[in-house]
């Protein structure tokens, strides 16, 4: 196994990275779900969260619109 690990170090590192991402993803989903569960009765949180989400979407639409206009303007 020592020669295999040395010869295929990049593949082993990639596999380790995938395992890390999978474990991190599961832990992140669980902690987020738990936080949202306990924040259910907080009306002020959901008002702020929905306002921030709408602002984020509006900024995204604005950026895409500017990029489309700039791409047409440069032609």
mmCIF file of C-alpha atoms in Angstrom:
data_model
loop_
_atom_site.group_PDB
_atom_site.id
_atom_site.type_symbol
_atom_site.label_atom_id
_atom_site.label_comp_id
_atom_site.label_asym_id
_atom_site.label_seq_id
_atom_site.Cartn_x
_atom_site.Cartn_y
_atom_site.Cartn_z
ATOM 1 C CA UNK A 1 0.000 0.000 0.000
ATOM 2 C CA UNK A 2 2.924 2.374 0.532
ATOM 3 C CA UNK A 3 3.851 2.415 -3.147
ATOM 4 C CA UNK A 4 0.234 2.860 -4.209
ATOM 5 C CA UNK A 5 -0.257 5.828 -1.923
ATOM 6 C CA UNK A 6 2.894 7.499 -3.209
ATOM 7 C CA UNK A 7 2.122 6.807 -6.861
ATOM 8 C CA UNK A 8 -1.514 7.904 -6.656
ATOM 9 C CA UNK A 9 -1.246 10.689 -4.078
ATOM 10 C CA UNK A 10 -3.419 13.079 -6.075
ATOM 11 C CA UNK A 11 -6.264 10.587 -6.328
ATOM 12 C CA UNK A 12 -6.128 9.864 -2.612
ATOM 13 C CA UNK A 13 -6.127 13.600 -1.859
ATOM 14 C CA UNK A 14 -9.121 14.128 -4.153
ATOM 15 C CA UNK A 15 -11.007 11.314 -2.427
ATOM 16 C CA UNK A 16 -10.208 12.790 0.968
ATOM 17 C CA UNK A 17 -11.465 16.157 -0.275
ATOM 18 C CA UNK A 18 -14.741 14.606 -1.432
ATOM 19 C CA UNK A 19 -15.241 12.930 1.928
ATOM 20 C CA UNK A 20 -14.588 16.254 3.677
ATOM 21 C CA UNK A 21 -17.125 18.040 1.463
ATOM 22 C CA UNK A 22 -19.746 15.348 2.055
ATOM 23 C CA UNK A 23 -19.332 15.436 5.839
ATOM 24 C CA UNK A 24 -19.257 19.233 5.889
ATOM 25 C CA UNK A 25 -22.405 19.375 3.751
ATOM 26 C CA UNK A 26 -24.347 17.034 6.024
ATOM 27 C CA UNK A 27 -23.274 18.902 9.157
ATOM 28 C CA UNK A 28 -24.110 22.257 7.555
ATOM 29 C CA UNK A 29 -27.580 21.083 6.522
ATOM 30 C CA UNK A 30 -28.322 19.689 9.959
ATOM 31 C CA UNK A 31 -27.156 22.797 11.811
ATOM 32 C CA UNK A 32 -29.068 25.090 9.445
ATOM 33 C CA UNK A 33 -32.243 23.035 9.819
ATOM 34 C CA UNK A 34 -31.888 23.102 13.597
ATOM 35 C CA UNK A 35 -31.371 26.877 13.636
ATOM 36 C CA UNK A 36 -34.388 27.466 11.387
ATOM 37 C CA UNK A 37 -36.501 25.160 13.546
ATOM 38 C CA UNK A 38 -35.767 27.199 16.667
ATOM 39 C CA UNK A 39 -36.247 30.502 14.818
ATOM 40 C CA UNK A 40 -39.779 29.622 13.672
ATOM 41 C CA UNK A 41 -41.631 31.765 16.242
ATOM 42 C CA UNK A 42 -39.374 34.834 15.759
ATOM 43 C CA UNK A 43 -41.385 37.133 13.501
ATOM 44 C CA UNK A 44 -38.661 39.814 13.447
ATOM 45 C CA UNK A 45 -36.114 37.293 12.136
ATOM 46 C CA UNK A 46 -38.351 36.221 9.253
ATOM 47 C CA UNK A 47 -39.186 39.813 8.361
ATOM 48 C CA UNK A 48 -35.501 40.723 8.252
ATOM 49 C CA UNK A 49 -34.617 37.504 6.422
ATOM 50 C CA UNK A 50 -37.257 37.998 3.724
ATOM 51 C CA UNK A 51 -36.263 41.644 3.251
ATOM 52 C CA UNK A 52 -32.609 40.658 2.875
ATOM 53 C CA UNK A 53 -33.565 37.897 0.411
ATOM 54 C CA UNK A 54 -35.543 40.343 -1.715
ATOM 55 C CA UNK A 55 -32.662 42.819 -1.675
ATOM 56 C CA UNK A 56 -30.275 40.045 -2.727
ATOM 57 C CA UNK A 57 -32.534 39.053 -5.621
ATOM 58 C CA UNK A 58 -32.961 42.676 -6.695
ATOM 59 C CA UNK A 59 -29.191 43.165 -6.678
ATOM 60 C CA UNK A 60 -28.771 40.024 -8.789
ATOM 61 C CA UNK A 61 -31.323 41.198 -11.331
ATOM 62 C CA UNK A 62 -29.624 44.598 -11.457
ATOM 63 C CA UNK A 63 -26.176 43.076 -12.021
ATOM 64 C CA UNK A 64 -27.428 40.752 -14.764
ATOM 65 C CA UNK A 65 -29.232 43.651 -16.449
ATOM 66 C CA UNK A 66 -26.100 45.806 -16.372
ATOM 67 C CA UNK A 67 -23.977 42.967 -17.769
ATOM 68 C CA UNK A 68 -26.443 42.338 -20.603
ATOM 69 C CA UNK A 69 -26.600 46.038 -21.435
ATOM 70 C CA UNK A 70 -22.804 46.314 -21.387
ATOM 71 C CA UNK A 71 -22.426 43.290 -23.644
ATOM 72 C CA UNK A 72 -24.802 44.840 -26.198
ATOM 73 C CA UNK A 73 -23.156 48.245 -25.862
ATOM 74 C CA UNK A 74 -19.661 46.857 -26.590
ATOM 75 C CA UNK A 75 -20.729 45.269 -29.907
#
